[in-house]
Structure formats: C-alpha cells, structure tokens
Amino acid sequence: MEDKNYQNQVWPGKPYPLGANWDGEGVNFALFSENATKVVLCLYDSKDEKENAQIQLTEHTDQVWHVYIPGIRPGQLYGYRVFGPWDPENGMVFNENNLLLDPYAKAINGSIDWSDAMFGYPVQNPDEDRNLLKTTSDSASGMNKSIVIDNSFDWEGDKLPNTPLHKSIIYELHVKGFTASHPTIDPSIRGTYKALAHPEVIGYLKKLGVTAVELLPVHQFVNDRHLVENGLSNYWGYNSIGFFAPHFAYSSAGSAGEQVVEFKEMVKALHKEGLEVILDVVYNHTAEGNHYGPTLSFKGIDNEAYYRLVPDNKRYYMDYTGTGNTLNMLHPRSLQLVMDSLRYWITEMHVDGFRFDLASTLARGLHEVGKLSTFLDTIHQDPIISQVKLIAEPWDVGEGGYQVGNFPVLWAEWNGKYRDSVRRFWKGDESQVHELAYRLSGSSDLYMLNGRQPSASINFITAHDGFTLNDLVSYNEKHNEANKEGNNDGESNNESWNCGVEGPSDDPEINAIREQQKRNFMATLLLSQGVPMISMGDEYGRTQHGNNNVYCQDNEISWFNWDWEDKHKEFFDFTRSLIAFTHDKPVFHRRRFFQGRHIYGQDVKDIRWIRTDGKDMTDEEWNSSYVRTLGMLLNGKEMDEVDEKGNPVKGDVYFIMVSAYWEAIEYKLLKYGSDVEWEIILDTANPSGSFKGKSVKKNTYSVKPRSLVMLRQKED
C-alpha cells in the first residue's frame, strides 16, 4: 500500500475544532470517541478506490483523537476506522472493518453502494441474534467518503432579510422536486441548489409573494437499502447521516466539495431578493436504524454516546422517532454535535432559521418531554442560535410526545391543531366553530399563557407529509400503492372530503365544489392570525394522485408540475392576489393577541364574533353542535400596536363570514353609523370579482353554500 509518507509527516494537531479543518497549509483532523481503543484515518483519491494511506491517530485529548497533516488540501477524501470492544449487549459495536463517515464532515461525496459489508454483523445469518456476531467484511469500496473543504466564500456583503416572523409567509419546498421538471431551466442543473437560485425560479417565488422558503432536509442523507432494491429512494431526506454536509445529489457540479459552494450561492441569490432560507433539520435520529441497521458513522464511532439505548439491554435502541433509533441528547458530545451544526449553518451558510423534525424527541429528558430540557436550555442561552427563527414540529411517536402549545418562548410550532380544526370545519363536521375561532385568531388558548405571541403558531392546511390541497378535496382515502407497501403506510385519518367522487372527475359540479373548497382553505389560511405556511404546489393545485406518503417517490408523483392548465392559473392568481392584498394590512399580521385577553366578551373591541342576525355569539351558539357558520369582525381601528419604528399601527375594519352549510345563509351586516357601507373584497363562491371592492347595497349579505366572504368597511 502506498502511504505517500504521510505517517512520517504527521504532527500532533489539536482536539478542537472537531472535524477536518484546512488552514491553508494542511488539515487538522479531530474525532470524538469516548470508548474507542484506536482510531485510524484513511485517505482516498476517489470514492471507489482503496485507501492510499492509513494514519493512526496517537494523540488523545479530552476523549478526542486528533492529528495534523501538512500538505493535504481541499478535495481530499477520507474516512475513519475505529477500533474498540465488540460487545453489543453492552452497547459496544466497534468494527474496524466498517469505514466510517466523520460526523463533522462539511461535505460527503456520492451515495452508498449497498452491500452486506455496510453492516457490522453478518446480515445473511438466519439467526435472530446475528447482530451479536462481528463481520469481517470490509465496507470501504462501496462507502461514500468525507471531503476536506475550503470554507472561504465571497458573500459579497450578503444581508439577511430579517423578516419579522409575524410578517412571514413560509413556502415549504423540496430542492429537487421544485425544479426537476422546470421546462426552461437547463436540464443539467434541474433539481439542484443552482436551479433553485435561477432567476426564473426566484421570480416565481417573488410573484407568488412568499417571504421564506422552508427546504425539506438538505443535510446529507441515505437512501435506505430496501428502498434502493425496490427501485425507490428516500425522496424526502428524513434519513440524515451528515449534519454539516449539504446533500451531494442536489449539486450540479458533481465534483468533491462543490455542493457547499452551490448551496451558499443559492442562499446568497435568495437573500438578494429578500427571501429567507429555513432548513428542515433532522437531529432526532440518523440513517443507521435499529440494532439490525448499517454501521455508517455514529454507531461505529461510539454507539453508546450518540444513541439512546435500552438501559436493561443496550443491544437495543430507544425509538421515539419510528425510525429505529433516537439521538442521545443527554450526552454532552451529542448535544455539542447538534449545537455546532446549528451554529455552522447560521454563521457559515447564512441560513435564517430551522424547522426541527420531531422536536419533542430532542426535548426529552430521561423519558418525558420537558420544557427545561438540556437541548432547549442550551439553545436559549446561545447568542447565535437563539436569534434565528426556531420552529418545532411539536410531536414524536413516543408516549407523551404530542406537545403542541408546550414549547417555550422563542419557539414557534407547526400547529397541528390548526390543520385539523380547519379541515374538519370545511368538511362540514359538527361542533367546530368554538375551536375554529381560536385558530382563526392566533390560537391564544395554546400560546398566550406562556408568554408567546400569535407568530408562535405556524398555520398550515397541508405539508409534505399527507395529501396536497388538491387531493384533500379529491380523495377520502389514501392511495399509496406506488410505495409498494400494500397501501399500509401513511395516515388513514386525513379529515378529507372528496366532494362526492373519489379521485379525478368529469362532473362540472364536483369540480366546481372542489375548486371552491380549495379557495376556502387558502383564504382561511391567509386570513388567520399567525404565520401561514403553503406547501409546494398547493397554490396551483398540485396532485399526488391520492398518495399521502410520497417519501419514496422521486418522480413526477412528487415533483412540481410547471405545465399548468387554465384552472391551475386561476387558482394561482387567486392565491397570489390574496397574499398581495394582506401583505400591507397589519390587521392580518398582528404582533399581539387581541387586547391580550380572551377572544370573546363584552369588553373586547378589536375582534367580535357575529351571528347571522348581526348580534354577538352567545355561549349557546359556541357550544352548539349544529352551528356551521361564523362571523368574525376585525376592527383595525382599535389596534393597540406599534411598528418596528414605534409608530402606531392602525387598519381597516373587516367582516369575515365562513359557512360550511350546504345551503345559502343570510347575514345581517353591522352598522357603525348611518353612512357606513361595506364593500366586497373576497367571496370564494365568486372568485372572479375578488379584490375589486364592489359595494354592498343591502344591509344583508347572502353567503353561498360552503364559502368564505370578506367585506371591508368603506370610509365615510
């Protein structure tokens, strides 16, 4: 084996910072392992070739193995072989035959060429205790490699948009899926960071009017072996293996380390147009699965330090995530890994915030989810991480994991109760108006008592996980056969209504109801207090043909379809116009809850809840099961807020009527004076007249079946 005499040139190096760090003259390698007995650094010229050097790390400081090698430059491929005890029942699964990725690698090349060698035990052994046995197969030839990078980059004075959260409109998208079929972008860059930075793509986002993109996972992730063997892939990317590395497959360059540059170029381009970048991050688990999973990085470096193990038998993993393992946030080095990763993406990659997948898992103590967990406390005291947008998915699959409304100050949350309430109301369920009122007004019942504001509520009707908006009104049942799991995957309770026919229909009446329901959902979302999040393609009516779990569908089922029909353009124009209308109307983007009190009562002036006869709702109506209509008066003239410069904020008076009845409802209009008139801003039953301000001549308004109406008080 040629070793290029590296062993004769190595210096002791330093234990910090962790990872591979180039200083212009050489590289310092540092790897944490508490229980290893020996660590060997392996260097490669290409992904598939045998290593050209093996360098034993003899320096060991504060449980970190380290070495400095002069002359190594960016682009160098490397991996580790870590030696130690093989004792699975006590959590030790060291196997020097597994080449391991650096947990702090800033870039990782290619994908895994799956074979039995990627596992630390003999996979083909039929014994159910086969993972107690150690394999001697070498995984290096098929394993992807870590990459030394040059972190320098000309940001050209990049300025973060710093859009206030209460003024934000978030657009959740998939880096590849959004541009994979874009007709005018060069095919060689479609589906990449470079494509997302393309002027046409950014122009589309600007035209739509959103303020931030929330990217599905871009940390280096793994396509599971069983998916690859079934001709599928881990499309969503919730299978992380590199918390510092932008996913290699989203780079158009194909050369080592270029994905880092392309990602930065993308962020810079989006920032120039005032668009923020929020990352969906998966720190709750890794791609190494359960005790039968592969050994790719953490498991082989220090299994007990990085993962939550079952105390009575450390062969097994605590699984609060449904993926086989849970990252051990109780260990200081695992906690450090996550915090270092977050700081890196903020300081070096200039991202504006994070959405934490299954955040309840990260906040767990020994078992329970706790507001005062080490994870949450560490973030709150960090001067860098605490200053960006922090969004929790406030649940996991473990007992007590559903924590909507329970995260502390500084945190916003995906409001699953908002999604469910709005879906049930427009589906026509009984007993919904009481909860709907809270959701429309910012969910004060969830967020006000612990000191948070309406912006703590990230409102959404749909997300990547579940039906698209079009499918929500087109299917009663999931249709996931393409996933090759017998239609047993995905959520069965979708709170959806197909409007009378399952799937596509040629019936004009059915299609008209569906389009109206889509307008109802989008209008409800954009007129509610809190922060709206739109799922990629919902603004035109993207369909997944009834598949509500497209995690493995990297194809046209999941991709954004840029070939629109006329009906798609009509709904896009509706969505765009509604976003534009609400953009500069502070009454729809309040910083505070209404008068800081409960949302109804005689002393509340800035919001009122109105019956069809023009009087205030009573307890009888609030608690009635049959009431399916609700009037909401927003009095912008009574707002008690100031803008960022301390100037008083006032607005117009709006009357919003929502009705899920199957027949028309006559609403009596309020009068604040003899000369007061109302003008029609929006009627989802008649979208062609929206936003034109047509006057209402009568003192009543007929709200059509299953529709939303918004009126504005005209000035004297």
XYZ file of C-alpha atoms in Angstrom:
716
model
C 0.000 0.000 0.000
C 1.325 3.419 -0.964
C 1.142 5.752 2.020
C 2.729 8.845 0.445
C 4.910 9.057 3.569
C 2.089 10.801 5.473
C 2.918 8.805 8.581
C 6.346 10.412 8.626
C 4.924 13.927 8.294
C 2.113 13.995 10.838
C 2.013 16.476 13.673
C 0.071 16.098 16.930
C -2.640 18.531 15.947
C -5.396 19.816 18.244
C -8.612 18.377 19.688
C -10.623 21.399 18.624
C -12.378 22.128 16.382
C -13.799 18.713 15.625
C -13.856 17.535 12.026
C -11.359 18.146 9.220
C -10.256 21.770 9.108
C -7.922 23.175 6.448
C -5.827 26.193 7.456
C -4.146 26.880 4.103
C -1.138 24.665 4.763
C -2.597 21.401 5.971
C -5.536 19.773 7.716
C -6.300 19.146 11.378
C -8.392 16.000 11.895
C -10.239 15.581 15.198
C -12.718 12.832 16.091
C -14.543 12.295 19.378
C -14.829 8.742 20.719
C -15.135 8.073 24.417
C -14.805 4.297 24.263
C -12.540 3.603 21.263
C -9.160 1.984 21.818
C -7.631 3.009 18.489
C -8.521 5.307 15.570
C -7.104 5.148 12.043
C -7.561 7.883 9.439
C -7.888 6.559 5.869
C -7.185 8.779 2.843
C -8.566 8.187 -0.673
C -8.092 9.564 -4.149
C -11.572 8.528 -5.297
C -14.711 7.082 -3.770
C -14.321 3.515 -5.004
C -10.554 3.007 -4.816
C -8.637 1.503 -1.912
C -7.141 3.939 0.561
C -3.702 5.251 -0.337
C -2.798 5.987 3.262
C -3.675 4.843 6.765
C -2.630 7.117 9.610
C -3.078 6.115 13.215
C -4.192 8.933 15.485
C -1.963 8.591 18.515
C -2.944 11.858 20.183
C -5.927 11.574 22.526
C -7.120 14.665 24.422
C -10.423 15.057 26.267
C -11.770 11.921 24.520
C -10.890 13.412 21.122
C -8.459 11.676 18.755
C -6.536 14.164 16.642
C -3.702 14.683 14.170
C -2.440 17.446 11.856
C -1.137 16.558 8.374
C 0.711 19.228 6.382
C 0.182 19.344 2.637
C -3.346 17.932 2.494
C -5.661 20.197 0.556
C -9.393 20.714 -0.014
C -10.944 17.929 -2.052
C -9.177 15.193 -0.090
C -11.445 12.185 0.566
C -11.199 10.484 3.926
C -12.872 8.182 6.423
C -12.163 6.527 9.754
C -11.693 3.015 11.080
C -12.413 2.906 14.786
C -11.251 0.047 16.992
C -12.773 -0.972 20.305
C -14.794 -3.656 22.100
C -17.362 -5.788 20.297
C -19.997 -6.240 22.992
C -23.457 -5.434 21.553
C -25.364 -6.300 24.731
C -23.425 -3.531 26.482
C -23.784 -1.074 23.616
C -20.303 -1.557 22.104
C -20.307 -2.332 18.362
C -16.848 -1.206 17.251
C -15.819 -2.861 13.986
C -12.674 -1.666 12.246
C -13.876 -3.303 9.016
C -16.517 -0.579 8.628
C -15.228 2.628 7.070
C -16.976 5.477 8.862
C -18.035 8.984 7.896
C -16.821 11.888 10.002
C -19.818 13.262 11.989
C -18.352 16.731 11.427
C -17.693 16.308 7.688
C -18.553 19.520 5.836
C -19.088 17.592 2.601
C -19.721 13.962 1.661
C -19.392 12.556 -1.832
C -21.802 10.361 -3.739
C -24.101 7.723 -2.333
C -23.668 4.312 -0.735
C -23.287 1.286 -2.990
C -25.200 -1.086 -0.778
C -23.790 -4.469 0.193
C -23.752 -6.679 3.284
C -20.395 -5.117 4.153
C -22.143 -1.912 5.288
C -23.370 -3.777 8.357
C -21.203 -4.615 11.349
C -22.635 -8.125 11.632
C -23.265 -11.000 9.146
C -26.567 -9.898 7.607
C -27.306 -13.191 5.868
C -27.036 -15.245 9.040
C -30.595 -16.514 9.697
C -30.243 -16.396 13.482
C -32.249 -13.539 15.025
C -29.244 -12.890 17.251
C -26.984 -12.461 14.228
C -26.198 -8.891 15.222
C -24.312 -10.238 18.221
C -21.725 -11.593 15.766
C -18.994 -9.421 14.225
C -18.412 -9.460 10.480
C -15.003 -9.232 8.814
C -16.286 -7.795 5.517
C -14.667 -4.502 4.529
C -17.143 -1.755 3.574
C -14.728 0.827 2.143
C -15.218 0.171 -1.570
C -18.944 0.932 -1.524
C -18.962 3.532 1.216
C -19.139 7.227 0.410
C -16.345 9.377 1.816
C -16.000 12.569 3.799
C -14.403 15.530 1.997
C -11.999 18.217 3.188
C -13.326 21.598 2.031
C -12.135 25.160 1.656
C -14.703 27.112 3.626
C -13.830 30.506 2.125
C -16.542 32.188 0.054
C -17.245 35.692 -1.211
C -20.648 36.555 0.223
C -20.472 39.994 -1.444
C -21.944 41.707 1.579
C -24.832 39.258 1.898
C -27.555 40.842 4.018
C -30.063 38.674 5.820
C -33.655 39.782 5.113
C -34.609 39.560 8.816
C -38.312 39.460 8.006
C -40.275 39.675 11.270
C -41.884 36.321 11.935
C -45.377 37.824 12.219
C -44.987 39.211 8.683
C -43.625 35.985 7.216
C -45.267 33.710 4.671
C -43.441 30.399 4.504
C -43.285 28.206 1.404
C -42.298 24.590 2.082
C -40.500 23.053 -0.886
C -38.248 20.195 -1.937
C -34.954 21.288 -3.508
C -35.070 18.669 -6.252
C -38.820 18.326 -6.660
C -39.420 22.040 -7.154
C -37.273 22.361 -10.290
C -36.825 18.782 -11.557
C -39.280 19.317 -14.411
C -38.882 23.055 -14.986
C -39.216 23.475 -18.777
C -36.867 26.417 -19.369
C -34.038 25.615 -16.954
C -31.036 23.759 -18.377
C -31.673 20.029 -17.761
C -28.146 19.656 -16.412
C -28.963 21.766 -13.341
C -32.611 20.894 -12.723
C -33.269 19.639 -9.215
C -30.212 21.318 -7.703
C -29.254 24.222 -5.489
C -28.208 26.081 -8.634
C -31.673 25.624 -10.144
C -33.319 26.985 -7.006
C -31.120 30.070 -7.383
C -32.190 30.531 -11.027
C -33.777 33.940 -11.745
C -36.934 32.331 -13.152
C -37.444 30.251 -10.037
C -36.802 33.154 -7.681
C -39.040 35.295 -9.877
C -41.850 32.790 -9.402
C -41.484 32.869 -5.628
C -41.445 36.664 -5.663
C -44.533 36.790 -7.862
C -46.348 34.446 -5.501
C -45.421 36.763 -2.637
C -43.895 34.430 -0.056
C -41.121 35.689 2.224
C -39.256 32.463 3.074
C -38.583 29.037 1.650
C -38.501 26.117 4.057
C -36.361 23.415 2.470
C -37.043 19.764 3.142
C -33.887 18.138 4.548
C -30.660 19.121 2.796
C -28.265 17.519 5.270
C -26.519 14.584 3.603
C -28.943 11.684 3.846
C -29.055 7.997 2.941
C -31.283 6.141 0.519
C -32.274 3.076 2.526
C -31.151 -0.274 1.174
C -34.659 -1.724 0.972
C -35.878 1.314 -0.981
C -32.994 1.143 -3.459
C -33.587 -2.570 -4.009
C -37.272 -1.806 -4.724
C -36.415 0.884 -7.266
C -37.382 3.673 -4.854
C -35.466 6.273 -2.857
C -35.670 8.309 0.335
C -37.042 11.303 -1.557
C -37.917 13.478 1.424
C -34.493 13.037 3.011
C -35.508 12.392 6.620
C -32.605 9.989 6.981
C -29.621 12.153 7.877
C -26.035 10.914 8.149
C -24.136 14.227 7.905
C -25.342 17.171 9.976
C -22.852 19.634 8.441
C -22.849 18.482 4.809
C -25.233 19.760 2.091
C -26.691 16.768 0.290
C -24.369 15.777 -2.550
C -27.103 14.792 -5.033
C -28.501 18.355 -5.061
C -25.269 19.706 -6.543
C -24.992 20.183 -10.302
C -21.189 20.144 -10.315
C -20.529 16.537 -9.312
C -17.048 17.341 -8.032
C -15.896 16.958 -4.447
C -16.977 19.800 -2.201
C -18.795 21.880 -4.815
C -22.131 21.267 -3.122
C -21.015 23.631 -0.360
C -20.305 26.445 -2.813
C -23.560 25.869 -4.696
C -25.573 25.944 -1.504
C -24.002 29.244 -0.496
C -24.631 30.691 -3.956
C -28.281 29.676 -3.629
C -28.662 31.345 -0.235
C -26.965 34.497 -1.473
C -29.250 34.686 -4.513
C -32.401 34.208 -2.439
C -31.279 36.793 0.098
C -30.669 39.345 -2.651
C -34.364 39.119 -3.470
C -35.438 39.347 0.162
C -36.258 35.658 0.571
C -35.227 33.854 3.741
C -33.982 30.265 3.884
C -35.258 27.960 6.627
C -33.925 24.401 6.874
C -35.970 21.391 7.904
C -33.430 19.609 10.113
C -33.465 16.025 11.396
C -31.428 15.761 14.579
C -33.724 13.314 16.340
C -32.320 10.194 14.631
C -29.853 9.081 11.968
C -29.821 6.734 8.986
C -28.200 3.915 10.966
C -31.530 2.474 12.099
C -32.009 -0.056 14.879
C -29.802 -2.948 16.050
C -30.158 -4.509 12.594
C -29.228 -1.275 10.818
C -25.992 -0.442 8.979
C -22.812 0.920 10.546
C -22.014 4.109 8.656
C -20.748 6.640 11.194
C -22.020 7.303 14.740
C -22.770 3.670 15.572
C -19.209 2.599 14.835
C -17.556 5.650 16.405
C -19.246 5.485 19.791
C -22.656 3.845 19.830
C -23.438 4.468 23.499
C -22.505 8.147 23.358
C -24.521 9.002 20.252
C -27.700 6.936 20.741
C -30.356 6.369 23.398
C -30.001 2.680 24.315
C -32.386 0.487 26.298
C -30.907 0.522 29.823
C -31.517 -3.160 30.599
C -30.154 -4.412 27.280
C -28.009 -1.947 25.373
C -28.150 -4.104 22.285
C -31.449 -2.311 21.546
C -32.285 1.334 20.850
C -34.876 3.610 22.390
C -37.094 4.604 19.471
C -39.146 7.772 19.916
C -38.974 8.528 16.193
C -40.334 5.443 14.445
C -37.073 5.062 12.545
C -35.246 2.619 14.800
C -33.034 4.932 16.846
C -33.001 8.195 18.787
C -30.029 10.545 19.101
C -28.761 10.748 22.672
C -29.275 14.389 23.572
C -28.414 13.567 27.188
C -24.756 13.076 26.258
C -22.722 16.320 26.169
C -20.893 15.391 22.955
C -24.109 14.570 21.084
C -25.598 17.827 22.305
C -22.429 19.622 21.192
C -22.711 17.997 17.765
C -26.187 19.432 17.244
C -25.304 22.882 18.547
C -22.116 23.037 16.477
C -24.122 22.019 13.424
C -26.751 24.724 14.002
C -24.118 27.409 14.503
C -22.292 26.270 11.372
C -25.388 26.604 9.178
C -26.059 30.058 10.608
C -22.556 31.524 10.540
C -21.015 29.785 7.523
C -24.053 29.001 5.357
C -26.123 32.092 6.302
C -29.458 30.327 6.792
C -32.228 32.210 8.561
C -33.814 29.543 10.709
C -34.703 25.922 11.296
C -37.739 23.691 11.479
C -36.915 20.807 13.835
C -38.340 17.464 12.779
C -39.930 15.570 15.705
C -38.671 18.232 18.081
C -40.307 16.561 21.081
C -37.671 13.843 20.808
C -34.904 16.409 21.229
C -36.605 17.867 24.288
C -36.966 14.556 26.129
C -35.234 14.076 29.460
C -34.875 10.518 30.668
C -38.319 9.754 29.234
C -40.688 12.708 29.286
C -40.692 15.774 27.065
C -39.636 18.741 29.188
C -39.633 22.490 28.632
C -36.450 22.679 30.686
C -34.567 20.028 28.768
C -30.841 20.404 28.178
C -31.474 20.865 24.457
C -33.919 23.739 24.894
C -31.864 25.389 27.643
C -28.707 25.265 25.543
C -30.396 26.877 22.564
C -31.923 29.628 24.686
C -28.574 30.701 26.113
C -26.734 30.533 22.791
C -26.199 34.072 21.419
C -26.245 32.852 17.807
C -28.853 30.084 17.608
C -31.366 31.926 19.786
C -31.517 34.813 17.303
C -32.808 32.930 14.254
C -36.255 31.528 13.515
C -36.846 28.357 15.542
C -39.814 26.203 14.552
C -40.700 22.946 16.272
C -42.612 20.014 14.918
C -44.015 19.539 18.437
C -44.583 15.802 18.474
C -42.893 12.423 18.166
C -44.152 8.831 18.254
C -43.293 8.171 21.916
C -45.650 8.317 24.894
C -46.476 11.921 25.772
C -44.830 13.148 22.580
C -47.703 15.360 21.350
C -46.657 18.766 22.694
C -48.495 21.342 20.567
C -48.562 24.574 22.574
C -45.983 23.445 25.123
C -42.682 24.677 23.708
C -41.191 27.706 25.473
C -40.725 31.334 24.457
C -38.552 31.878 21.349
C -40.120 28.856 19.672
C -42.804 28.750 17.004
C -44.606 25.495 16.320
C -46.247 23.672 13.483
C -49.810 23.998 14.741
C -51.297 20.570 14.085
C -54.466 21.611 15.894
C -54.945 24.426 13.372
C -54.658 21.972 10.469
C -57.140 19.539 11.981
C -59.661 22.181 13.050
C -59.795 23.926 9.672
C -60.038 20.628 7.803
C -62.900 19.420 9.994
C -64.805 22.698 9.681
C -64.719 22.842 5.893
C -65.525 19.132 5.710
C -68.757 20.029 7.480
C -68.214 18.322 10.831
C -70.341 19.331 13.781
C -69.181 21.243 16.868
C -66.284 23.036 15.188
C -66.907 26.796 15.477
C -65.611 27.177 19.028
C -62.179 25.754 18.221
C -62.132 27.381 14.777
C -62.456 30.806 16.416
C -59.280 30.190 18.411
C -57.417 29.007 15.310
C -58.525 31.988 13.213
C -57.431 34.434 15.908
C -53.933 33.049 16.513
C -54.542 30.144 18.925
C -54.326 32.193 22.108
C -55.518 29.143 24.032
C -52.237 27.446 23.130
C -49.696 30.258 23.180
C -50.831 33.280 25.199
C -50.448 31.928 28.733
C -46.744 31.076 28.360
C -45.787 34.495 27.041
C -45.752 33.830 23.325
C -47.410 35.757 20.507
C -49.624 34.792 17.529
C -46.474 34.244 15.457
C -45.773 31.175 17.600
C -48.457 29.460 15.527
C -47.212 28.211 12.152
C -50.553 27.657 10.461
C -50.858 25.098 7.709
C -53.538 23.100 5.931
C -51.158 20.693 4.217
C -47.461 19.877 4.326
C -45.110 17.466 2.586
C -46.452 14.673 4.782
C -50.042 13.960 3.744
C -52.413 14.972 0.975
C -51.784 18.002 -1.180
C -54.515 20.646 -1.061
C -55.963 19.392 -4.341
C -56.027 15.807 -3.074
C -57.537 16.892 0.245
C -60.710 17.835 -1.644
C -60.499 14.932 -4.121
C -59.918 11.809 -2.029
C -61.487 10.271 1.059
C -58.899 7.506 1.240
C -55.144 7.288 0.721
C -53.876 5.607 -2.449
C -50.267 4.685 -1.707
C -49.900 1.562 -3.826
C -46.892 3.030 -5.664
C -44.933 2.847 -2.394
C -45.012 -0.969 -2.607
C -46.155 -1.393 0.988
C -49.644 -2.711 0.249
C -51.205 0.717 0.939
C -50.466 0.160 4.637
C -48.198 3.194 5.002
C -49.304 6.771 5.522
C -52.001 8.299 7.700
C -55.504 6.827 7.343
C -57.326 9.647 9.172
C -56.908 12.610 6.829
C -60.011 14.688 7.657
C -60.527 14.949 3.889
C -63.662 15.093 1.738
C -63.717 14.100 -1.927
C -66.814 16.219 -2.672
C -68.750 13.197 -3.876
C -66.373 11.248 -6.133
C -63.098 9.525 -5.304
C -60.286 10.909 -7.453
C -60.481 12.811 -10.769
C -63.963 13.619 -12.026
C -65.531 14.841 -15.260
C -68.559 16.183 -13.397
C -68.510 20.011 -13.622
C -70.421 20.391 -10.352
C -67.990 18.184 -8.454
C -65.017 20.064 -9.874
C -66.624 23.414 -9.063
C -67.125 22.397 -5.418
C -63.527 21.222 -5.240
C -62.167 24.480 -6.594
C -64.326 26.424 -4.160
C -63.130 24.289 -1.255
C -59.526 24.965 -2.252
C -60.257 28.692 -2.219
C -61.895 28.287 1.197
C -58.836 26.568 2.611
C -56.346 29.024 1.131
C -58.369 32.057 2.195
C -58.756 30.698 5.723
C -55.015 30.094 5.922
C -54.002 33.540 4.716
C -56.602 35.447 6.750
C -55.830 33.716 10.071
C -53.602 35.299 12.697
C -50.250 33.541 12.938
C -47.745 32.589 10.256
C -49.119 30.852 7.146
C -47.160 28.037 5.532
C -48.013 26.960 1.985
C -46.935 23.561 0.749
C -45.155 23.451 -2.617
C -47.626 23.468 -5.486
C -50.784 23.975 -3.454
C -51.029 27.452 -4.942
C -51.923 25.954 -8.315
C -53.423 22.587 -7.335
C -50.607 20.031 -7.451
C -51.782 16.439 -7.161
C -50.062 13.286 -5.906
C -52.988 11.194 -7.211
C -54.133 10.351 -3.703
C -50.738 9.290 -2.364
C -50.384 10.830 1.098
C -46.905 9.485 1.892
C -44.626 10.191 -1.086
C -41.443 9.904 0.992
C -40.035 7.391 -1.513
C -41.337 8.844 -4.796
C -38.572 10.790 -6.524
C -40.566 11.239 -9.729
C -43.497 13.100 -11.269
C -45.806 11.931 -8.470
C -43.993 14.297 -6.106
C -42.423 16.890 -8.370
C -43.781 20.371 -9.005
C -45.603 20.334 -12.358
C -44.868 23.506 -14.305
C -47.243 22.550 -17.154
C -50.381 24.275 -15.903
C -53.918 24.140 -17.147
C -56.133 27.235 -17.123
C -57.834 26.203 -13.872
C -54.407 25.999 -12.248
C -53.596 29.536 -13.344
C -56.891 30.787 -11.928
C -56.130 29.357 -8.506
C -52.557 30.628 -8.603
C -53.852 34.125 -9.381
C -56.332 33.832 -6.524
C -53.582 32.818 -4.083
C -51.136 35.440 -5.316
C -53.752 38.195 -5.156
C -54.793 37.261 -1.629
C -51.168 37.268 -0.440
C -50.627 40.646 -2.075
C -53.805 42.059 -0.528
C -52.932 41.028 3.028
C -49.240 41.920 2.708
C -49.502 45.503 3.967
C -52.628 45.082 6.107
C -51.444 44.904 9.729
C -54.803 43.640 10.927
C -53.924 40.266 9.350
C -50.381 40.188 10.790
C -50.825 41.203 14.394
C -47.834 41.001 16.727
C -50.030 40.608 19.783
C -53.161 38.742 20.642
C -56.399 40.691 20.546
C -56.245 43.078 23.535
C -54.157 40.445 25.322
C -57.352 38.833 26.616
C -59.694 36.039 25.678
C -61.069 36.195 22.170
C -64.669 36.956 23.054
C -66.566 39.004 25.626
C -68.275 42.357 26.007
C -65.062 44.302 26.650
C -63.209 43.134 23.558
C -63.343 45.779 20.836
C -60.737 44.746 18.259
C -62.393 41.424 17.452
C -66.032 40.338 17.634
C -67.796 37.113 16.774
C -71.093 37.694 14.994
C -74.200 35.576 14.461
C -76.252 35.647 11.281
C -78.642 38.179 12.873
C -75.801 40.643 13.458
C -75.576 40.084 17.213
C -72.651 38.716 19.199
C -72.308 34.974 19.560
C -73.623 33.598 22.832
C -72.458 30.591 24.827
C -75.365 28.682 23.340
C -74.050 29.136 19.802
C -70.450 28.493 20.812
C -71.406 25.180 22.329
C -73.984 24.125 19.774
C -73.165 21.100 17.638
C -75.226 22.211 14.635
C -73.728 25.687 14.077
C -71.533 25.627 10.966
C -71.176 29.338 10.291
C -69.233 32.099 11.993
C -68.786 35.830 11.509
C -65.525 37.474 12.583
C -65.211 41.245 12.792
C -61.625 42.570 12.799
C -61.527 46.187 13.893
C -58.182 47.560 12.763
C -59.101 50.993 14.111
C -58.903 49.572 17.637
C -55.448 48.021 17.211
C -53.047 48.861 20.036
C -49.711 48.090 18.404
C -46.691 49.908 17.020
C -44.445 49.062 14.089
C -40.669 48.422 14.183
C -40.039 52.185 14.411
C -42.520 52.780 17.211
C -45.260 54.295 15.043
C -48.879 53.434 15.944
C -50.376 50.742 13.724
C -53.972 51.014 12.639
C -56.008 49.304 9.970
C -59.398 48.989 8.345
C -62.476 47.172 9.604
C -63.131 43.765 8.041
C -66.053 41.400 8.374
C -65.237 37.778 7.518
C -68.030 35.219 7.243
C -67.325 31.496 6.949
C -70.039 28.970 6.290
C -69.754 25.215 5.873
C -73.522 24.842 5.375
C -74.741 23.148 2.211
C -77.233 25.968 1.600
C -77.012 29.762 1.480
C -77.010 31.725 4.745
C -78.214 35.310 5.022
C -76.022 37.524 7.218
C -77.217 40.814 8.637
C -74.474 43.411 8.309
C -73.371 45.570 11.203
C -73.823 49.337 11.085
C -71.498 51.738 12.883
C -73.250 54.815 11.549
C -75.866 55.840 9.028
C -73.314 56.425 6.265
C -71.254 53.277 6.802
C -71.127 50.911 3.842
C -69.405 47.631 3.151
C -67.520 46.600 0.050
C -66.876 43.052 -1.130
C -63.194 42.139 -1.061
C -63.480 38.385 -1.348
C -66.186 35.815 -1.989
C -64.889 32.303 -2.628
C -68.166 31.426 -4.370
C -67.453 34.148 -6.947
C -63.662 34.451 -7.247
C -63.737 36.482 -10.465
C -64.937 39.515 -8.513
C -62.370 39.254 -5.749
C -60.341 42.247 -4.533
C -62.255 44.779 -6.657
C -64.158 46.456 -3.838
C -67.732 46.234 -5.146
C -70.179 47.945 -2.797
C -72.871 46.041 -0.907
C -76.154 47.862 -1.454
C -78.275 45.980 1.066
C -77.972 45.574 4.833
C -77.670 41.811 4.421
C -75.330 39.540 2.526
C -76.137 36.065 1.213
C -73.223 33.744 1.936
C -73.370 30.956 -0.634
C -73.076 27.288 0.397
C -69.617 26.291 1.608
C -67.942 29.642 1.112
C -65.960 32.423 2.762
C -66.766 36.112 2.340
C -64.671 39.100 3.392
C -66.125 42.604 3.439
C -64.333 45.846 4.229
C -65.923 48.895 5.784
C -65.851 51.814 3.382
C -64.783 55.173 4.719
C -67.395 57.909 5.007
